[in-house]
XYZ file of C-alpha atoms in Angstrom:
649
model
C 26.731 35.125 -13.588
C 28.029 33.630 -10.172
C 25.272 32.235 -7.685
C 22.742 31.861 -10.405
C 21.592 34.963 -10.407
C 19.415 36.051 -13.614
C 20.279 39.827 -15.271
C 16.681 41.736 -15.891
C 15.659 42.235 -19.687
C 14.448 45.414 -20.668
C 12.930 47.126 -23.767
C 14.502 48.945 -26.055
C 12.718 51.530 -25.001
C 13.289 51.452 -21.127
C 16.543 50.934 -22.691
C 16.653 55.081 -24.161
C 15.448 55.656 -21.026
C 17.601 54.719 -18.925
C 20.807 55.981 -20.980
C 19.189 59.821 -20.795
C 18.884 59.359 -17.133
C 22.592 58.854 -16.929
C 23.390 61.525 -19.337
C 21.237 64.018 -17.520
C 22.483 62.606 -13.839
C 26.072 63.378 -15.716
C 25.507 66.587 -17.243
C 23.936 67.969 -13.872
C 27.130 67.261 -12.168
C 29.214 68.752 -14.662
C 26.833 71.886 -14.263
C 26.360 71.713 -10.302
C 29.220 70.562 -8.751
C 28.450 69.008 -5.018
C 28.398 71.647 -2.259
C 31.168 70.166 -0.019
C 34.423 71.512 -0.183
C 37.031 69.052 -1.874
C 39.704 67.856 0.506
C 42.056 70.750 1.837
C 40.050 73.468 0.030
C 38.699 74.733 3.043
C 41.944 75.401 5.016
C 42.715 71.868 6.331
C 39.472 70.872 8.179
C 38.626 67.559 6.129
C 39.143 64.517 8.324
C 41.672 61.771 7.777
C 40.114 59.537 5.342
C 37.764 62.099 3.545
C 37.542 61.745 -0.428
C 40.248 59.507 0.172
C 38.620 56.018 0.639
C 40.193 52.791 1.622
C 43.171 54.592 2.298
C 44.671 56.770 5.375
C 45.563 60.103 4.900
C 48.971 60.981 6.785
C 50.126 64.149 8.559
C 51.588 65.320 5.733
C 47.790 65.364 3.865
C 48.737 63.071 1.492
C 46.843 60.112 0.807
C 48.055 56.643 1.569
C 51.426 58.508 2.997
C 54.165 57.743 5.448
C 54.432 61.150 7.084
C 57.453 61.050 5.363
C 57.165 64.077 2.839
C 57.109 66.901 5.824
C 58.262 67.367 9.315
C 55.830 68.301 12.196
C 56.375 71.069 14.296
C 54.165 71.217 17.617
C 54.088 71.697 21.531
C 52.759 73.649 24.083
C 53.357 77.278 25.602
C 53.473 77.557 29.110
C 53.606 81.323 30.062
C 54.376 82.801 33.613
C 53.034 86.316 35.218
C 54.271 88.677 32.566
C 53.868 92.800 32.091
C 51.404 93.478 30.655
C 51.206 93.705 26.649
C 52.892 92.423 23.724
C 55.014 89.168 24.254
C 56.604 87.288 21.116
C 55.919 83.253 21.754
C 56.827 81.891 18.237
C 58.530 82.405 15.119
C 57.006 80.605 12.479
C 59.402 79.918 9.492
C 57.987 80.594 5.617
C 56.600 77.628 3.965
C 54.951 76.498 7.052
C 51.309 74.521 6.120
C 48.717 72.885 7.888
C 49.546 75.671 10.834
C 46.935 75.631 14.097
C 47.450 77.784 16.733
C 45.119 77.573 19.881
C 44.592 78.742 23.423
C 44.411 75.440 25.525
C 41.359 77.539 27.929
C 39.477 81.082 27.322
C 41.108 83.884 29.040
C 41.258 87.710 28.539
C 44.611 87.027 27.001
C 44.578 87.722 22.940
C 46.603 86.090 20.261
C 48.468 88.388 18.034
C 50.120 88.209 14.234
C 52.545 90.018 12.694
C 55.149 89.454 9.729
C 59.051 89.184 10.145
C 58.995 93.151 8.463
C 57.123 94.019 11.129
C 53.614 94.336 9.308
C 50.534 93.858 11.645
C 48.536 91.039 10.594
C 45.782 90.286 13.443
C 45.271 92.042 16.426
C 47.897 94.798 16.430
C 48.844 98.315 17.416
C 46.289 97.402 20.372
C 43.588 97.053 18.496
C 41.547 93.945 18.583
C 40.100 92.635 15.660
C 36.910 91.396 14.715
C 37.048 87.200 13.933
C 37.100 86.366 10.280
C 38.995 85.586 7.272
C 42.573 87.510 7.218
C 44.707 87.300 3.991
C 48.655 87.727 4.499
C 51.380 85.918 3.422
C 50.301 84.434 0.781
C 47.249 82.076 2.700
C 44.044 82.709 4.181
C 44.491 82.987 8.345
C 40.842 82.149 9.921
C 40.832 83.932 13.082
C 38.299 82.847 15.790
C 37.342 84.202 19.306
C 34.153 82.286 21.222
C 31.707 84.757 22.813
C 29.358 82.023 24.223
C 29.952 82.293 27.868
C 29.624 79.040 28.913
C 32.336 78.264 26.018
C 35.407 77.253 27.585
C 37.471 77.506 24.194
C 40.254 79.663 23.683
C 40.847 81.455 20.571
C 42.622 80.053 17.683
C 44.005 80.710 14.244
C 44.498 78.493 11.297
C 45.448 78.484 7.891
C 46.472 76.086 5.618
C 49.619 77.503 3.898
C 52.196 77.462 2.496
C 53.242 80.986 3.936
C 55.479 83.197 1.998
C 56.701 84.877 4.496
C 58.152 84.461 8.639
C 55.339 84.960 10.840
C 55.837 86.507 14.519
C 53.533 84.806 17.134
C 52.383 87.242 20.220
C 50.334 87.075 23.004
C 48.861 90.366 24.118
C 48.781 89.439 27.867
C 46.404 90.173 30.508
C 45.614 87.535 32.747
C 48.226 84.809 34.340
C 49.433 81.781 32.957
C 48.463 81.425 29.432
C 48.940 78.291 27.617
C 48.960 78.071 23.978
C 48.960 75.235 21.826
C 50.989 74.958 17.966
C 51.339 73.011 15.434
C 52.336 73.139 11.615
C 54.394 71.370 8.700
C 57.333 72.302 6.973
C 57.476 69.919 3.240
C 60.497 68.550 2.787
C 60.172 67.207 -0.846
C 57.283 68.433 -3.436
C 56.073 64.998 -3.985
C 52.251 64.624 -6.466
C 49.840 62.080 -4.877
C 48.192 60.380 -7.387
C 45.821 58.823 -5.164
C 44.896 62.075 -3.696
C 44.212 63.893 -6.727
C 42.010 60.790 -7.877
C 39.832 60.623 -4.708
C 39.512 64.764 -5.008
C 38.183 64.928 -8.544
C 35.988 61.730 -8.023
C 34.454 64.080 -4.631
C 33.688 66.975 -6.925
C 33.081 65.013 -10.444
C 31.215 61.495 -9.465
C 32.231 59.167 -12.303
C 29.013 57.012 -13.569
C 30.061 53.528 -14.644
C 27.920 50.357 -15.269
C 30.688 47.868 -14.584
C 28.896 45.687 -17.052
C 25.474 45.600 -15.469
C 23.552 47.781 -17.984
C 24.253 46.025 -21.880
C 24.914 48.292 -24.700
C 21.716 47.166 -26.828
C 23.283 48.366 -29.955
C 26.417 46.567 -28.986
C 24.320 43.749 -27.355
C 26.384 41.138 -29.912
C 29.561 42.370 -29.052
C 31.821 41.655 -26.373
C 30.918 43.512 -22.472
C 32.243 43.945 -19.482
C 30.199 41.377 -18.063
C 31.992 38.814 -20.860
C 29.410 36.578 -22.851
C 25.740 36.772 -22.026
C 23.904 34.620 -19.786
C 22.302 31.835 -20.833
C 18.602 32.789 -19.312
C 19.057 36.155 -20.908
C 16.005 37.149 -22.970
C 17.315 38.581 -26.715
C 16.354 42.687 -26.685
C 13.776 44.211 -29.225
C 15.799 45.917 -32.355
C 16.305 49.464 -31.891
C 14.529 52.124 -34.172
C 15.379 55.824 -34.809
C 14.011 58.179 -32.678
C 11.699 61.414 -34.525
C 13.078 64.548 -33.300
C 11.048 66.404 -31.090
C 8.316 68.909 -31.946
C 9.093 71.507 -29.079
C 11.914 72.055 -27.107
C 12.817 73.844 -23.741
C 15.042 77.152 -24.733
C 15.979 79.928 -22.040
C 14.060 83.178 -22.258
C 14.851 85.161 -19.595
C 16.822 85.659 -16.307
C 15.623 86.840 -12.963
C 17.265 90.053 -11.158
C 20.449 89.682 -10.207
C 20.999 88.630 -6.118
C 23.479 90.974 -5.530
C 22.616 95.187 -5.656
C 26.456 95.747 -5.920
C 29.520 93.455 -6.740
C 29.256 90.176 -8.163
C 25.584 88.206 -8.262
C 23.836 85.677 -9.618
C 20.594 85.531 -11.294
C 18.492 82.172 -12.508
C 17.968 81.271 -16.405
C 14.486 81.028 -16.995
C 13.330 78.588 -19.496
C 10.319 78.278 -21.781
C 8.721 75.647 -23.304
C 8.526 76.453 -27.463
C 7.320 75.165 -30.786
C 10.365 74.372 -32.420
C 8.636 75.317 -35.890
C 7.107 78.616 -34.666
C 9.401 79.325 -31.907
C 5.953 80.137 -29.729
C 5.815 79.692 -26.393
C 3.581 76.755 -25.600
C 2.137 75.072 -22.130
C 5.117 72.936 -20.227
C 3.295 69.438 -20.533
C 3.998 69.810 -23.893
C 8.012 69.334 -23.233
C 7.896 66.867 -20.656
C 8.924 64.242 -22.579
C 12.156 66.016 -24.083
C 15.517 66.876 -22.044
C 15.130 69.279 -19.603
C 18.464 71.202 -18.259
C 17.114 72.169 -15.158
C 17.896 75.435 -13.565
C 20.676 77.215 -14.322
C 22.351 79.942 -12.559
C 25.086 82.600 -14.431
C 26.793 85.175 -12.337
C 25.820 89.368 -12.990
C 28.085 92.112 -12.008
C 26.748 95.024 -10.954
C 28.340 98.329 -9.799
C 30.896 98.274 -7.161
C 29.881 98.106 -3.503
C 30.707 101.388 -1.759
C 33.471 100.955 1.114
C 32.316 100.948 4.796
C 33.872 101.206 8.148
C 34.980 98.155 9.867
C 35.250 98.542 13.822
C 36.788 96.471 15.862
C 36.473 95.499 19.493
C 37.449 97.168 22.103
C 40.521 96.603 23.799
C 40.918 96.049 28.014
C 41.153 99.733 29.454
C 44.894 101.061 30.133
C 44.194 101.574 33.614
C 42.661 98.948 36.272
C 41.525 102.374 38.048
C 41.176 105.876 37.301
C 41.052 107.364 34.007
C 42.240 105.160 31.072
C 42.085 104.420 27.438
C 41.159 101.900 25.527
C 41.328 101.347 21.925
C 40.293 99.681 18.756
C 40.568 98.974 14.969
C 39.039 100.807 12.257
C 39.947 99.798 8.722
C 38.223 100.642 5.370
C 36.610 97.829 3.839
C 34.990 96.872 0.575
C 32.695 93.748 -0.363
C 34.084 91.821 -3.313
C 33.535 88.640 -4.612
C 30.873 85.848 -5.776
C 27.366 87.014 -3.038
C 29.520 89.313 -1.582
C 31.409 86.485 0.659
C 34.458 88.208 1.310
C 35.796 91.379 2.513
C 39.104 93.066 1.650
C 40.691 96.232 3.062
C 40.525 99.251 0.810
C 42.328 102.676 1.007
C 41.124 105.282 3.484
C 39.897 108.028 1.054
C 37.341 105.058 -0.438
C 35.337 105.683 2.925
C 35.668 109.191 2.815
C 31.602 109.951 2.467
C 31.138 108.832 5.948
C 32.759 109.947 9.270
C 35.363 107.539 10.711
C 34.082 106.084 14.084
C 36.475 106.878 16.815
C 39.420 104.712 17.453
C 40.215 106.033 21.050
C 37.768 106.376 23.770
C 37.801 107.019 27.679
C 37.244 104.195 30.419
C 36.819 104.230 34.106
C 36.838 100.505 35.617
C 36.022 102.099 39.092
C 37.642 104.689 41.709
C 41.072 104.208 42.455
C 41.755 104.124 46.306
C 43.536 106.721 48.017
C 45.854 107.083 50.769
C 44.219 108.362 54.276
C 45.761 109.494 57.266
C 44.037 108.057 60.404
C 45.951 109.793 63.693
C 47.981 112.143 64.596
C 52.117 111.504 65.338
C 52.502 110.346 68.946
C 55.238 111.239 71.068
C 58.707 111.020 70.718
C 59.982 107.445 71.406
C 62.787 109.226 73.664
C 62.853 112.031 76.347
C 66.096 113.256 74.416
C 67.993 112.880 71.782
C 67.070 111.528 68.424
C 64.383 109.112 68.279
C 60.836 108.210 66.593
C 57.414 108.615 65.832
C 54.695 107.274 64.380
C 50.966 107.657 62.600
C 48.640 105.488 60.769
C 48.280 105.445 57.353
C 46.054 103.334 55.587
C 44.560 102.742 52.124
C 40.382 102.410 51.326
C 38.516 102.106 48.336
C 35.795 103.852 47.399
C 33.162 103.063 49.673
C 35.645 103.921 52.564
C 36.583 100.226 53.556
C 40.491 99.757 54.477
C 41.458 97.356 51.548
C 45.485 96.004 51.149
C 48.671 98.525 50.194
C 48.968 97.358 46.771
C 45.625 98.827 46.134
C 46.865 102.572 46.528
C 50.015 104.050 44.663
C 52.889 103.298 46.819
C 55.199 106.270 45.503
C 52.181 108.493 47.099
C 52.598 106.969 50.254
C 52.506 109.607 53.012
C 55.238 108.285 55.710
C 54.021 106.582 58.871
C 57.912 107.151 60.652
C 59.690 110.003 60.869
C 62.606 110.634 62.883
C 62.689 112.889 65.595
C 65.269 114.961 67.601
C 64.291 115.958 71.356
C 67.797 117.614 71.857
C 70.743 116.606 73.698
C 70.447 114.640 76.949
C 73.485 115.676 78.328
C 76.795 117.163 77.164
C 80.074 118.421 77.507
C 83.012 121.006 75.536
C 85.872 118.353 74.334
C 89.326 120.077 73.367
C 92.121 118.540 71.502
C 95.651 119.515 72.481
C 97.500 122.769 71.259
C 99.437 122.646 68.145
C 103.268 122.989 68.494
C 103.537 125.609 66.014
C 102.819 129.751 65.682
C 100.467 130.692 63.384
C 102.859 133.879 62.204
C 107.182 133.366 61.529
C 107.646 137.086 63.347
C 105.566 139.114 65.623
C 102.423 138.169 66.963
C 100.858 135.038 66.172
C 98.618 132.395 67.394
C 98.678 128.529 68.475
C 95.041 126.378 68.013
C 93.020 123.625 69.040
C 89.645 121.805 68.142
C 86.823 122.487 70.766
C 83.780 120.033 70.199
C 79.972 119.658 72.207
C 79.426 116.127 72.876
C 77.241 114.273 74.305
C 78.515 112.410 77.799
C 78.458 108.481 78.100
C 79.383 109.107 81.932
C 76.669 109.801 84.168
C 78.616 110.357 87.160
C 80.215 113.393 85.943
C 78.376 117.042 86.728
C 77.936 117.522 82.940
C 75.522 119.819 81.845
C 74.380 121.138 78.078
C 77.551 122.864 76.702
C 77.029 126.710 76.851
C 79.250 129.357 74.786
C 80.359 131.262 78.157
C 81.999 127.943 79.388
C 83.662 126.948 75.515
C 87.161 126.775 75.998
C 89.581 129.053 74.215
C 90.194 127.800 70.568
C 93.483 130.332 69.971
C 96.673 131.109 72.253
C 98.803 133.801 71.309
C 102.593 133.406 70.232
C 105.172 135.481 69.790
C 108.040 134.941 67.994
C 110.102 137.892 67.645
C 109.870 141.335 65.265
C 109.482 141.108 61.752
C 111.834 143.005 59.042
C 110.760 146.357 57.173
C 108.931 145.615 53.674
C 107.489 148.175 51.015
C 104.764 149.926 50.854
C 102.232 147.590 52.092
C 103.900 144.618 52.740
C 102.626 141.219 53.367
C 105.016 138.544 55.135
C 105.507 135.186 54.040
C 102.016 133.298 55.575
C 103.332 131.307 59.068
C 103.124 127.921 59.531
C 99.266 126.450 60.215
C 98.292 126.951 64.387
C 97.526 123.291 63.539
C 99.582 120.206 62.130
C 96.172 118.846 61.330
C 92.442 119.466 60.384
C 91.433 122.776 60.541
C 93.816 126.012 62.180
C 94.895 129.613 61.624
C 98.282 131.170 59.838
C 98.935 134.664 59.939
C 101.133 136.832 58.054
C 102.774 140.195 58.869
C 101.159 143.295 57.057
C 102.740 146.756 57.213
C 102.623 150.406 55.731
C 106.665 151.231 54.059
C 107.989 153.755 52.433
C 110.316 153.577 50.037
C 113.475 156.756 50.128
C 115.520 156.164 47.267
C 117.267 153.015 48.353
C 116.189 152.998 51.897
C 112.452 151.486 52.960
C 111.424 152.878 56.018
C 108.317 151.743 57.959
C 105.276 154.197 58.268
C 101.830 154.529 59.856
C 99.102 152.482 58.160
C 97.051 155.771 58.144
C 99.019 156.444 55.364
C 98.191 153.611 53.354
C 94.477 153.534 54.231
C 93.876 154.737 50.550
C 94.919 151.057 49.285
C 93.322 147.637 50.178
C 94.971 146.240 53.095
C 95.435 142.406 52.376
C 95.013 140.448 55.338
C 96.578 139.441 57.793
C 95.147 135.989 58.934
C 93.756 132.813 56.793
C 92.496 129.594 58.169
C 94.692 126.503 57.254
C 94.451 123.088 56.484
C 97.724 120.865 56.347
C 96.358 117.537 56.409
C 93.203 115.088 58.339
C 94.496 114.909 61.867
C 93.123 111.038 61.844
C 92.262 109.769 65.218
C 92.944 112.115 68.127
C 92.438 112.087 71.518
C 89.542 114.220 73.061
C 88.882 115.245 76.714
C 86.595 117.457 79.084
C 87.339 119.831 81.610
C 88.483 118.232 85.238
C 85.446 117.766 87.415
C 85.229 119.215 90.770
C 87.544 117.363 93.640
C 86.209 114.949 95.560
C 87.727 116.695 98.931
C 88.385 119.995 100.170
C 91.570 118.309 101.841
C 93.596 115.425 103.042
C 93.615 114.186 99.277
C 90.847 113.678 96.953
C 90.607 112.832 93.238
C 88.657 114.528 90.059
C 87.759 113.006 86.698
C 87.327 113.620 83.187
C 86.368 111.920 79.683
C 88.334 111.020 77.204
C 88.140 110.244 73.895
C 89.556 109.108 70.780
C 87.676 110.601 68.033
C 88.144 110.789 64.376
C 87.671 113.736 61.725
C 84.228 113.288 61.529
C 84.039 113.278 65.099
C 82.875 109.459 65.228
C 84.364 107.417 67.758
C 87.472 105.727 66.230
C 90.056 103.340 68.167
C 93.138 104.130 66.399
C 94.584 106.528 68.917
C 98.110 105.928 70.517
C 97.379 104.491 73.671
C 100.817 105.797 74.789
C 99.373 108.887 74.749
C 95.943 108.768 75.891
C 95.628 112.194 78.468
C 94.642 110.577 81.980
C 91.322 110.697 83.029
C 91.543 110.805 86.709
C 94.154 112.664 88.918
C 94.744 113.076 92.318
C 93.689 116.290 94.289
C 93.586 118.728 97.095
C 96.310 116.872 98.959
C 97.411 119.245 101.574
C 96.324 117.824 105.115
C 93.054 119.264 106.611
C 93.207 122.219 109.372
C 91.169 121.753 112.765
C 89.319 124.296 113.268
C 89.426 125.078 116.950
C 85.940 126.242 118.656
C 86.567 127.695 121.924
C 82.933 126.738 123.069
C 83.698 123.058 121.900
C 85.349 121.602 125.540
C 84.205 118.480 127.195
C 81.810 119.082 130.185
C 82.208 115.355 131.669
C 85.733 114.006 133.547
C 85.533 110.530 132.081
C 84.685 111.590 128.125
C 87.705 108.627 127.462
C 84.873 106.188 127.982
C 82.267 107.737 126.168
C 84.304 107.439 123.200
C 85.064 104.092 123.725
C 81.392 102.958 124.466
C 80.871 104.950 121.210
C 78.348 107.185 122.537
C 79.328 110.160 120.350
C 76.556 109.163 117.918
C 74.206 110.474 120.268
C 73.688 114.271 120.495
C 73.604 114.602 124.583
C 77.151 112.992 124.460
C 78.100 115.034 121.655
C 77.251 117.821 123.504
C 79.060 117.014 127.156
C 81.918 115.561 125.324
C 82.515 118.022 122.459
C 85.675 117.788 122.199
C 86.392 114.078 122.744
C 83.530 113.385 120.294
C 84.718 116.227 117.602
C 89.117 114.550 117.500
C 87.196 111.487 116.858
C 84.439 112.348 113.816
C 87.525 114.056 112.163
C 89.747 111.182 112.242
C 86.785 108.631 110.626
C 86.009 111.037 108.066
C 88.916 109.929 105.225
C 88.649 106.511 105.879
C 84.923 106.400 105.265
C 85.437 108.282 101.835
C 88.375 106.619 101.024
């Protein structure tokens, strides 16, 4: 051997030894397997590297890869404010593998699943699930949710594929700006990796092999591993047959079975015999004979009965108030090897016990309410329409004033309201007689519009309008007696006492009698058996459009010598808003002259002037005093009456 170094020599027996040792070490691993999961068994959460050593496992999983057999799907979520519930994220596509979803922080938010036929997987219908194992399209999903509060994880679910069918990612959302992170594979060629299927059987099956350092002895002349023998290496003793044992180990009994329902496992209890007598004998007596150790078998016992899963809660439907919240309760049933593993079961199978309640009531706290804190103040104006106002405010619970949002807004009592005080001032405003009679014959009438407005000119004597003072509205016309008709007779309606917006027509209706050939008029007493149609309609022939308004002349300014009264006038449209479409051409004057006749003195016989030289009294313009008003009367009275017009003027 290299380096010199000497190989040990054993006995033949150390030799028998050591060859039962292997066989047991080999036969106890074919019997107990190792407890460790072989690569990818348990979803996909072996490292890179495990039962795959001296070689780097890629993204793909496969050992010694290029990360060329699949493509990687991954990124982040970033999610705004959203309303709150269920909000698709993510369609993952069938065949997907090695598929991790995970919140990048905790929040109240929840992750949901369903399938592309709309089939609730985890966390659906509102109803959160409890973490676990979840099996649906064709994998195992491992749900998990940390409860530690000092976790900072999110929740997460994994599986390791390949799905069967399209999964639908959700997020059920209830707090701002969740962020979830993704990832899976998609294979894009079935490709077998020897390598990987090497390193997984050696993790579960450990191969014993002496590479040469353990001689055959009863091939010690032939050919090993190790080539020829060394030349220090000390011949081995001949081997002899071995005498078969006297007693042997052989199982007797098992122990109860683990499990009261569904599948066990119970222990094989062996006994040390007399191989002659079959006779239980003490253990000692064995020790030297091959032992199998302990072996387990599994024992099915009856079925376990089906329970009631609940799930947790969900967040309450309201923030305040009365609410709801919700949960999950599914019929289960415990199956498999220790009863590991749950699987959902029909209803009726739980039937013995009473379903727990899926819906209950919640209250987070009080909501706050709307309260009314003064009384309306005044009017904002002494007339007219204006506004007022009161406060409103929202509190809580405890009676502190807290923001709007807080309270329902569409309860809101209002904090403005209009308000009308009446008119300030106002006036009757007439449009101009219509050109035509209401009736063709006889009596009819002519029309105009009479308004109340309010005055925009304070200088006029306008005061609130009052019915007395409304101007007339109808003018009687006459145009001329109407022929005989029959019986009672109705005329042809006249034309409209207005070519526009709203007037009177009239229509002649009289009492006839018909003699053979001739109709001759009668007294309507004598038709006062039939319904007399009437005589008068109002009319509309079209929207007069903008039209010029005006009030009544105010009083003149002098009682002679000329003085001038005004009016308003306006152009006004249908709806009696102020329009300036009017003809200017003929806008009605607002101002006129009046009272023009020339003023006569009135001569007061006691009026004379007492004083010979009044001339200079007027000059020295004294007559502003009363003692010269009085000596110089009349002087002082030509004078006050000639300054009077030019003052007003």
């Amino acid at each position: 051997m290299a380096c010199g170094m000497q190989l040990p020599t054993w006995s033949g027996h150390q030799w028998r030894l050591i060859q039962r040792f292997l066989l047991m070490t080999l036969l106890l691993s074919l019997l107990c397997p190792p407890t460790e999961p072989v690569p990818w068994d348990n979803d996909f959460s072996s490292g890179p590297g495990e039962g795959c050593e001296g070689f780097q496992v890629d993204v793909c999983g496969v050992c010694a890869g290029d990360g060329s057999s699949c493509e990687l799907f991954s990124g982040t979520l970033f999610l705004s404010v959203l309303s709150v519930g269920y909000h698709k994220i993510l369609d993952i596509p069938s065949g997907a593998q090695r598929i991790k979803i995970q919140e990048t922080q905790k929040t109240r938010n929840y992750l949901a699943l369903r399938t592309a036929s709309g089939e609730s997987v985890i966390n659906g219908d509102w109803v959160i699930d409890r973490p676990g194992y979840f099996y649906a399209v064709g994998t195992r999903l491992t749900y998990k949710r940390p409860n530690e509060i000092r976790s900072r994880a999110g929740e997460s679910i994994t599986a390791p594929g390949p799905t069967n069918q399209e999964l639908h990612l959700f997020v059920i959302y209830q707090q701002p700006n969740p962020t979830v992170y993704y990832e899976y594979i998609l294979p894009k060629d079935p490709i077998t990796d020897t390598y990987s299927d090497a390193y997984s059987y050696s993790s579960v099956l450990p191969l014993v092999e002496s590479h040469g350092m353990f001689p055959d002895p009863e091939n010690s002349d032939s050919e090993s591993s190790m080539g020829s023998p060394h030349p220090n290496q000390v011949p081995l003793d001949p081997i002899t047959p071995e005498p078969v044992p006297q007693y042997s180990w052989v199982a007797m009994k098992t122990t109860p079975c683990s499990a009261t329902c569904g599948t066990g496992s119970r222990q094989v209890v062996f006994s040390c015999v007399e191989r002659a007598t079959q006779t239980t004998v003490p253990g000692d007596l064995c020790s030297y004979t091959s032992h199998s150790g302990p072996q387990v078998e599994e024992c099915q016992s009856q079925p376990c009965p089906a329970f009631w899963d609940v799930g947790e809660w969900s967040e309450c439907s309201k923030t305040c108030g009365p609410g709801f919240q919700y949960r999950q309760v599914i019929c289960q049933q415990t199956q498999g090897h220790h009863g590991n593993s749950t699987v959902i079961v029909a209803a009726s199978l739980c039937d013995d016990t009473e379903m727990p309640e899926t819906t209950t009531v919640c209250q987070l706290k009080i909501c706050s309410e709307w309260q009314i804190r003064s009384e309306w103040t005044e009017c904002s104006v002494p007339c007219g329409v204006g506004q007022r106002r009161r406060e409103v405010v929202c509190v809580d619970n405890l009676g502190d004033i807290v923001s709007d949002e807080e309270c329902n807004m569409a309860l809101r009592p209002q904090d403005l309201q209009n308000c009308d005080k009446g008119v300030c001032a106002s006036s009757w405003f007439y449009s101009l007689w219509s050109d035509r009679c209401s009736a063709d014959c006889a009596e009819g009438s002519r029309s105009r519009s009479v308004v109340c407005m309010m005055s925009q000119t304070n200088s006029l004597p306008l005061d609130n309008c009052d019915d007395e003072d409304k101007p007339d509205e109808l003018v009687p016309c006459d145009l001329g007696p109407c022929s005989q008709r029959l019986e009672w007779y109705t005329g042809a309606w006249g034309q409209c006492s207005s070519e526009c917006g709203n007037g009177t027509q009239s229509r002649g209706v009289v009492c006839v009698v018909q003699n053979n050939v001739q109709l001759e008029v009668t007294s309507d007493e004598r038709c006062s058996h039939l319904p007399r149609p009437p005589s008068g309609q109002t009319c509309y022939l079209k929207s007069c459009g903008a039209q010029w308004y005006m009030t009544e002349w105010s009083s003149c300014s002098r009682s002679c010598d000329g003085g001038f009264r005004v009016r308003e006038v306006r152009c006004l449209q249908d709806e009696l808003t102020t329009s300036h479409d009017c003809d200017p051409a003929l806008e009605p004057a607002n101002q006129e002259k009046c009272n023009t006749h020339t003023c006569t003195p009135q001569i007061d016989e006691s009026c004379r002037d007492l004083y010979y030289n009044c001339v200079v009294v007027v000059q020295a313009r004294l007559c502003v005093y009363s003692y010269y008003r009085t000596t110089c009367c009349a002087s002082c009275s030509r004078v006050i009456q000639r300054d009077t017009p030019h003052r007003i003027r």
